[in-house]
XYZ file of C-alpha atoms in Angstrom:
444
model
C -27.166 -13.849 17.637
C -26.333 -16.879 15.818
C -24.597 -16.441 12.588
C -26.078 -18.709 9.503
C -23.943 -21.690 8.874
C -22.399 -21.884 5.396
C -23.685 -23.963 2.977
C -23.619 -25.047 -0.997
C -24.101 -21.492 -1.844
C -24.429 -22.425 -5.553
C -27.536 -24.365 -4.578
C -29.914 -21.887 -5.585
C -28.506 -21.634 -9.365
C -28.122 -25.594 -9.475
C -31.893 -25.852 -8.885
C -33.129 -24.539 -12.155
C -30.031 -25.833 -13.595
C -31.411 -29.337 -12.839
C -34.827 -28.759 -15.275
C -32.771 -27.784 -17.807
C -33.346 -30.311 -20.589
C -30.453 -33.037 -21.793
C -31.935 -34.657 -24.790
C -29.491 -32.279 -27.502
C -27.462 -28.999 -27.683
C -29.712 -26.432 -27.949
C -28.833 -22.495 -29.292
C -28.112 -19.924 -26.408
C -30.913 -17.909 -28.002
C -33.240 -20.726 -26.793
C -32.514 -20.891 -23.290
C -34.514 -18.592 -21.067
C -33.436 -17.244 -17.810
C -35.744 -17.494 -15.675
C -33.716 -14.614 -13.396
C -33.687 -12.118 -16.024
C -35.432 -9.036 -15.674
C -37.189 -7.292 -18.706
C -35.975 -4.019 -20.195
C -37.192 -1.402 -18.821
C -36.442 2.732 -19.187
C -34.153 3.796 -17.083
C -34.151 6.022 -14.780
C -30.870 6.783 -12.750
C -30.383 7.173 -9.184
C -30.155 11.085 -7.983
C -26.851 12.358 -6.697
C -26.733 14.378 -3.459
C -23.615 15.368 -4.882
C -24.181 17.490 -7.436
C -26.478 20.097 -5.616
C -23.585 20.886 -3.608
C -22.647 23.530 -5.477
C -25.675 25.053 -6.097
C -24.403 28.156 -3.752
C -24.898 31.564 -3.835
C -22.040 33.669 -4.859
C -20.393 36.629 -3.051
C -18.785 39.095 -5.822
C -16.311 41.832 -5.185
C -19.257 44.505 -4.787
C -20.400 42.459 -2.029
C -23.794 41.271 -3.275
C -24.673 37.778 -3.953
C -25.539 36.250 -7.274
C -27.575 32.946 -7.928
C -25.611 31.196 -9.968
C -28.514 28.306 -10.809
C -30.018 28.995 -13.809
C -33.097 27.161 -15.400
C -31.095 25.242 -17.760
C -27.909 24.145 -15.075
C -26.998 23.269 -11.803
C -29.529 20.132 -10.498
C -32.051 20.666 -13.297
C -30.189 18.448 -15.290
C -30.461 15.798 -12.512
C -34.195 17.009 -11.486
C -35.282 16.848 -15.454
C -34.495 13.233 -15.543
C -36.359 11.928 -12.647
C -34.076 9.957 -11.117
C -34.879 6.668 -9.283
C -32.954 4.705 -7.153
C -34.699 0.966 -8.132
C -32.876 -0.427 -11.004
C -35.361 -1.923 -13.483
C -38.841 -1.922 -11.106
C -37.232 -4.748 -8.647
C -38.976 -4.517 -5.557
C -35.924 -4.587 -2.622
C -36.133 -6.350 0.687
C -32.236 -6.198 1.410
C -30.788 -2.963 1.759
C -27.068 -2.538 3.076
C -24.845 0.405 3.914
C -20.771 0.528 4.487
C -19.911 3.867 6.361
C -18.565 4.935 9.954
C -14.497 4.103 8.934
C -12.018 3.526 11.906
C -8.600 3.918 12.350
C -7.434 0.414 14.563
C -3.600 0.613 15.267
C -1.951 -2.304 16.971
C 1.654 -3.301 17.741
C 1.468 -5.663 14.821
C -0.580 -3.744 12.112
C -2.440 -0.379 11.149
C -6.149 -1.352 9.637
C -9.328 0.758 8.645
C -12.885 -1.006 9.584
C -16.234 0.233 7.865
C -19.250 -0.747 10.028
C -21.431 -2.788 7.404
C -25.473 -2.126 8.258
C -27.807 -4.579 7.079
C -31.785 -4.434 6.864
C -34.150 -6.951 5.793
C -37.253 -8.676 5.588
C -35.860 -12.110 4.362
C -36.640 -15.488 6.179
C -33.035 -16.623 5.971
C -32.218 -13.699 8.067
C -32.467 -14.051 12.108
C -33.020 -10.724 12.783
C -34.049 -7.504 10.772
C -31.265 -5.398 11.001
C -27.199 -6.361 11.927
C -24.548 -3.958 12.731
C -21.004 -5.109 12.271
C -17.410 -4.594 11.177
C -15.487 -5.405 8.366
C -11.989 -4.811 6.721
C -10.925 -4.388 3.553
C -9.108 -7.997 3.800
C -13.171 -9.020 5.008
C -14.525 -7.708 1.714
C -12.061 -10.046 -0.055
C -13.043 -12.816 1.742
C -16.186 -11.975 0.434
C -15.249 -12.052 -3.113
C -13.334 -14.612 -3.378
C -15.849 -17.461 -2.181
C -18.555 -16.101 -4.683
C -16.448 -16.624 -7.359
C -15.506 -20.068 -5.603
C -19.498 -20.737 -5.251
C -21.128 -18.792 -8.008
C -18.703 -19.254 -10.989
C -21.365 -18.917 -13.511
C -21.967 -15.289 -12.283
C -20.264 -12.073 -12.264
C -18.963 -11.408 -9.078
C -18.646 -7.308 -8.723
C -14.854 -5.765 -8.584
C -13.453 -4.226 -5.443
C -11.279 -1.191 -5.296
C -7.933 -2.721 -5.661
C -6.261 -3.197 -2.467
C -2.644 -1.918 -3.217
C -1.639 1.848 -3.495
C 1.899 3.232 -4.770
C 3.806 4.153 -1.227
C 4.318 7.864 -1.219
C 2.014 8.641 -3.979
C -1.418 8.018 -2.121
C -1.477 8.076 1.669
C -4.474 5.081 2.536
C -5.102 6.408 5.202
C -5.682 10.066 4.712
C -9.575 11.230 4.771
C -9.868 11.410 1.254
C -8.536 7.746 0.456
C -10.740 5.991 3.249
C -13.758 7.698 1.872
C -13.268 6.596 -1.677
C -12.346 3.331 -0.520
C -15.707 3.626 1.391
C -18.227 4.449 -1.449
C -16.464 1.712 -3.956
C -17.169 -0.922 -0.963
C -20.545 0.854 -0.217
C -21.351 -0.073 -3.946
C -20.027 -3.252 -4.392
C -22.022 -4.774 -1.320
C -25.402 -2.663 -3.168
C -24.516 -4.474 -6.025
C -24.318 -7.664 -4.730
C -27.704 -7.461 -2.438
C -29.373 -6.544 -5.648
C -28.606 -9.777 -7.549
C -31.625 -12.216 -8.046
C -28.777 -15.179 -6.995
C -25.607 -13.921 -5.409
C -27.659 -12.109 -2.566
C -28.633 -15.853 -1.813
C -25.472 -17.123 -1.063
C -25.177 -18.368 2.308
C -21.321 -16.496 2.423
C -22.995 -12.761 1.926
C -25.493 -14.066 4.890
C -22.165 -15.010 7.265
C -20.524 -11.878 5.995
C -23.837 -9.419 7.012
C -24.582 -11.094 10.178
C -21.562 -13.138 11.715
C -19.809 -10.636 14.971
C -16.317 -12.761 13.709
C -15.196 -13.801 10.364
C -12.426 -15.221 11.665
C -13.637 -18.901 12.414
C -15.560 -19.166 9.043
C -11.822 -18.131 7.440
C -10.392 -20.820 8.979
C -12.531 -23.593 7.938
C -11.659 -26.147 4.837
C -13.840 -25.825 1.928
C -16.703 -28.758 2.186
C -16.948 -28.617 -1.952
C -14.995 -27.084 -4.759
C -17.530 -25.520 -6.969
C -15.342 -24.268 -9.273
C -16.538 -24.692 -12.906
C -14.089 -26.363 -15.303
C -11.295 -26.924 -12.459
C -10.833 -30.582 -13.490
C -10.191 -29.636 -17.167
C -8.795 -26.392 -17.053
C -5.010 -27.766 -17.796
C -6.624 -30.162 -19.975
C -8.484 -27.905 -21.879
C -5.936 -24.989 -21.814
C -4.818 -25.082 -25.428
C -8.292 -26.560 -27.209
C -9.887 -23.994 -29.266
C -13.677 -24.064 -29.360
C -15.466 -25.407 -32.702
C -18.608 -24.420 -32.290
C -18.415 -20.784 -29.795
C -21.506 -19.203 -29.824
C -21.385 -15.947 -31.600
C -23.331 -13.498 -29.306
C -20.257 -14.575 -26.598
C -17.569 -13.937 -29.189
C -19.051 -10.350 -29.681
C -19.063 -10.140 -25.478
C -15.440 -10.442 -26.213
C -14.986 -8.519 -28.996
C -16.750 -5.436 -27.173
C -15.136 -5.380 -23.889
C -12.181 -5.112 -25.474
C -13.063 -2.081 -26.989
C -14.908 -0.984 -24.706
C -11.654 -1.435 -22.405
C -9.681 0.501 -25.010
C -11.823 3.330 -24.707
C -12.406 3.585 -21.405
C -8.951 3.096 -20.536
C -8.104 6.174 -22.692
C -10.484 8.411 -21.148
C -9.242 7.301 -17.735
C -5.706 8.824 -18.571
C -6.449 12.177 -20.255
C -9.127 12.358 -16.982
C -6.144 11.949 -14.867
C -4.234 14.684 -17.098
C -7.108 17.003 -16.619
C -7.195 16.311 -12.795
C -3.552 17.288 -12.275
C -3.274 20.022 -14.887
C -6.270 21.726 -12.969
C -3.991 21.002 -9.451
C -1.306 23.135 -10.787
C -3.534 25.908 -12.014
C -5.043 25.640 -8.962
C -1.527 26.655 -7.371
C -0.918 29.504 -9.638
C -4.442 31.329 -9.039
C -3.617 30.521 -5.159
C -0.428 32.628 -5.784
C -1.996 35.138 -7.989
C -4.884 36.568 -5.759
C -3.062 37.942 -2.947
C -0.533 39.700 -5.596
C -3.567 42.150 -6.015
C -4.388 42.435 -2.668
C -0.930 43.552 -1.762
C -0.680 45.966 -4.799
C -3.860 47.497 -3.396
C -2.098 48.817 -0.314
C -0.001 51.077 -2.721
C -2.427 52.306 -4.984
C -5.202 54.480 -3.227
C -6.903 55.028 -6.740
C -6.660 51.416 -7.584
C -7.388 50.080 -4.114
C -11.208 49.233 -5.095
C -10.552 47.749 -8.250
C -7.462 45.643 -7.308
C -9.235 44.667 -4.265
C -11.962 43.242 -6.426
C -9.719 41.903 -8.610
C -8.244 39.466 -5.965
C -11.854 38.636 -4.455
C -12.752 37.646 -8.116
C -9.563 35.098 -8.238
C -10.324 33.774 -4.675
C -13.377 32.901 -5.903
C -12.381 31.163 -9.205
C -9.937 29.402 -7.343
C -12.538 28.036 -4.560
C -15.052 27.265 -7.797
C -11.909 25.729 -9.611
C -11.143 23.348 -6.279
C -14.669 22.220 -6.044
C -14.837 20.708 -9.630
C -11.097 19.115 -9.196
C -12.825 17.842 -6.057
C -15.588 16.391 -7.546
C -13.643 15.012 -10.615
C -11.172 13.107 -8.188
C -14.055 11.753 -5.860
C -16.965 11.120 -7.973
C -15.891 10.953 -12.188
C -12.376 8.907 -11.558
C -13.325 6.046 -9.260
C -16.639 5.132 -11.408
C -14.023 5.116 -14.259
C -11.772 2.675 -12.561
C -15.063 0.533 -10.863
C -15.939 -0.120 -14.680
C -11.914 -1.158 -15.848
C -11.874 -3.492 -13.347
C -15.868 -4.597 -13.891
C -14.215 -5.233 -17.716
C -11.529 -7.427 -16.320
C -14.175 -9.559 -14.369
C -16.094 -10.327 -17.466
C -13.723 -11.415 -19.317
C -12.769 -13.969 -16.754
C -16.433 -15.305 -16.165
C -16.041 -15.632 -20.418
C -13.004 -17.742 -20.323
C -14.712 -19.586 -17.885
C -17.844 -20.312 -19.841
C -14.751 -20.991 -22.854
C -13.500 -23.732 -20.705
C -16.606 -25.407 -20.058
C -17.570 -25.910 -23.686
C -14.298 -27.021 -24.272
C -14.918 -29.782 -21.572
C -18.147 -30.341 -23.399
C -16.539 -30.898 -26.760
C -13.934 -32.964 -25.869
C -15.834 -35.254 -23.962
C -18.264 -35.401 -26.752
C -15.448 -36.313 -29.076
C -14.095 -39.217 -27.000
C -17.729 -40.222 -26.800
C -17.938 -40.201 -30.846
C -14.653 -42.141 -31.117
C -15.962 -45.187 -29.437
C -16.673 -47.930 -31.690
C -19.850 -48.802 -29.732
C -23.862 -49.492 -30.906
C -25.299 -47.031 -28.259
C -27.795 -44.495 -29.151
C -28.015 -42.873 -25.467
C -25.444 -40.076 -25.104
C -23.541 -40.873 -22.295
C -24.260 -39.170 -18.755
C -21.167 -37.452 -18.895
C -21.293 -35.851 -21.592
C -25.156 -35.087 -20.431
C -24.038 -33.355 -17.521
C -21.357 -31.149 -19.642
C -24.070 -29.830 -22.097
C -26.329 -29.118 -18.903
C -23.411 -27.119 -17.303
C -22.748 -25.182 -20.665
C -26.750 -24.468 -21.086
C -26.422 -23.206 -17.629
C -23.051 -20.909 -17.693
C -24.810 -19.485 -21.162
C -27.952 -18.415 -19.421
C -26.476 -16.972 -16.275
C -23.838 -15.015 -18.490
C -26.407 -13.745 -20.295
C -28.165 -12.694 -17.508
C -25.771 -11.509 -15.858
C -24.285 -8.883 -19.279
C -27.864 -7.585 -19.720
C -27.765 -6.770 -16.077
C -24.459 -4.894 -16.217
C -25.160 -3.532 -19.325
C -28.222 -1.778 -17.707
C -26.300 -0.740 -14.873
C -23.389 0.697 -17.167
C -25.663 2.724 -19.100
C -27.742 3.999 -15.682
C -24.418 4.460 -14.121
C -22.949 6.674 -16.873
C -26.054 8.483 -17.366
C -26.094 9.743 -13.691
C -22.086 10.215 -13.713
C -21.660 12.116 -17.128
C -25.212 14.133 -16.059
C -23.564 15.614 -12.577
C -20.256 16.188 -14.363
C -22.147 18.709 -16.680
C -23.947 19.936 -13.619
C -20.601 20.934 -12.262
C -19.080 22.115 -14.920
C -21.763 24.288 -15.831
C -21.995 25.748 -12.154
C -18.211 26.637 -12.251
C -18.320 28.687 -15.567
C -21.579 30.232 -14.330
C -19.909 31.292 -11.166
C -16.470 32.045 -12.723
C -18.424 34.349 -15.121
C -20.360 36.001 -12.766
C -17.409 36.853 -10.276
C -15.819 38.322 -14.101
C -18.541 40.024 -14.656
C -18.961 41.732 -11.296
C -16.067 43.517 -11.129
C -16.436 45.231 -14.390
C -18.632 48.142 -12.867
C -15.396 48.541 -9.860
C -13.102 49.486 -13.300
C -15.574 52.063 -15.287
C -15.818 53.782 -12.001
C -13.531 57.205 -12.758
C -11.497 58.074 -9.684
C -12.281 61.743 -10.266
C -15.558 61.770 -10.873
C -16.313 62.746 -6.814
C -14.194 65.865 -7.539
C -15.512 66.967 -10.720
C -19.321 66.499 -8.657
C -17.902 69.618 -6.140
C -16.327 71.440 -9.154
């Protein structure tokens, strides 16, 4: 297998760049993009996850209680008809990150994910690729789309450092949440109209060894605004467009809020942890009291089968909270974070524009053409505008079909946990109306 040699992986967005007209500055409401997809409902993707818990129950009297009623468990899911294609786009590059590995060498300890590719694209040798990547890989990854595609928004990746003796990164738990966050962002980069292009997510699904393609010099610097950036640092934009200014304005809210409900989430997570403890140490205090108490045996006996089963209900939705609720949380801080860096790169590209426009106007010269420089700046502003905007009304649908899905299953659960807290309750109420005499007053 050959692996695809790398390219000018901003090619693709240069090429309708190019038709873009030069003649004057035209509004951002103007300019089309031709990549955007139109609004459509939304339907979110189902999540295996949340008919996990649709169990049966097995209360103190030993029967077994459904605990799915019509109006919980994965009706809430099933109701909304969940579909997995975002917006009607017809796929033809799926990709899947699972299978982790524990590599230990004399130098380093490492986790690989094997990274499974299927498609039916031309640019592609071969229909389906198996290989594997680290998390150091990923990054690679990352870091030449924003390189290539600065225009764009380049999906987050779970960060890469964890506090020493707080999280262990290689316990089961850790690997597989670092597993579904890289699962996710390689989805959401094969499901971009122009970053799925790039000739760098090709070498990364198909090359056996990153390693040489590491090593090699960038050919071009395509990064937007690099010449001007120290030039431009201070300049403050005359003429911002106000539909970016409100971009701004809302992700910092939105990061406000989100980062508040990330915290008390936390809370919740660990105050549930240490009830979790105390029911563990409760139960078998009933259990053992049984042994002593002939008359109370049943009852007490049911008593600690009732907290058992709270505390495996209780475990289950601190599970579920810790796996599935936080991490989407933190996916969306860092998503905020990457937004507002593809803004101050469209900031410093107008600025480029203006200034250059300004030296232009300055000249004391009888020339009605605008110069070609200054051309080519208003091009490159037309064109960061309309991939930006394509780009928020794309993660603005996913937010909303992402939420939908992750504040739908956290109802699910919670709703299964009361249900089955209630009905273990509930069961053991008949075990303490039973009188212990009522055999003997029978034979009286």
């Amino acid at each position: 297998m050959e692996a695809v040699g790398s390219g000018d992986s901003g090619a693709m967005s240069g090429v309708w760049c190019k038709s873009l007209h030069s003649s004057g500055q035209r509004s951002i409401h103007d300019v089309s993009h031709p990549l955007s997809a139109e609004k459509e409902p939304l339907t979110p993707s189902p999540d295996p996850a949340a008919t996990d818990g649709d169990k049966d129950l097995i209360l103190p009297n030993g029967t077994q209680v459904e605990t799915s009623s019509p109006v919980s468990s994965s009706s809430l899911l099933n109701r909304l008809q969940l579909d997995d294609d975002l917006d009607g786009e017809t796929r033809d590059l799926f990709v899947a990150v699972d299978d982790p590995k524990k590599h230990v060498s004399a130098m380093e300890t490492y986790i690989t994910y094997r990274v499974s590719t299927k498609t039916t694209r031309n640019e592609f040798d071969l229909p389906e690729y198996a290989v594997r990547r680290r998390y150091q890989d990923f990054d690679w990854l990352r870091n030449k789309l924003e390189e290539s595609q600065p225009t764009h928004l380049i999906p987050p990746l779970p960060e890469k450092f964890v506090v020493k003796g707080v999280v262990d990164r290689f316990s089961e738990e850790f690997v597989e949440t670092r597993r579904k966050a890289l699962d996710k962002f390689l989805k959401r980069i094969a499901d971009h109209p122009v970053l799925s292009f790039n000739d760098h997510f090709n070498i990364f699904l198909t090359a056996k060894d990153l390693n040489p393609y590491k090593k090699q010099a960038l050919a071009f610097i395509a990064k937007v605004g690099e010449s001007v950036k120290y030039v431009t640092g201070g300049y403050k934009l005359r003429n911002r467009p106000m539909e970016f200014a409100a971009m701004g304005d809302y992700l910092d809210t939105f990061s406000q809020k989100l980062g508040t409900i990330d915290r008390i989430a936390q809370r919740i997570v660990k105050e549930q942890g240490e009830y979790l403890v105390e029911l563990q140490e409760y139960g078998p205090i009933y259990s053992t009291w049984s042994t002593v108490e002939d008359e109370l045996s049943k009852p007490l006996d049911g008593m600690s089968n009732c907290v058992d089963n709270c505390c495996s209900s209780l475990e289950e939705l601190t599970e579920d909270m810790s796996e599935d609720f936080l991490p989407v949380l933190r996916e969306y801080v860092l998503y905020i974070e990457s937004m507002k860096n593809v803004l101050r790169k469209r900031d410093q590209v107008q600025a480029e524009y203006e200034t250059k426009l300004e030296a232009a106007a300055y000249k004391k010269e009888e020339k009605t053409v605008v110069p070609t420089n200054v051309e080519k700046c208003q091009d490159r502003v037309e064109c960061f505008n309309a991939d930006l905007k394509a780009d928020w009304d794309r993660w603005q649908n996913n937010k909303r079909q992402d939420f939908r899905q992750l504040l739908t299953g956290m109802s699910d659960k919670n709703i299964q946990y009361y249900e089955k807290c209630l009905a273990a309750w509930e069961s053991i109420v008949p075990l303490l109306q039973e009188k212990p005499d009522a055999k003997s007053e029978a034979h009286s």
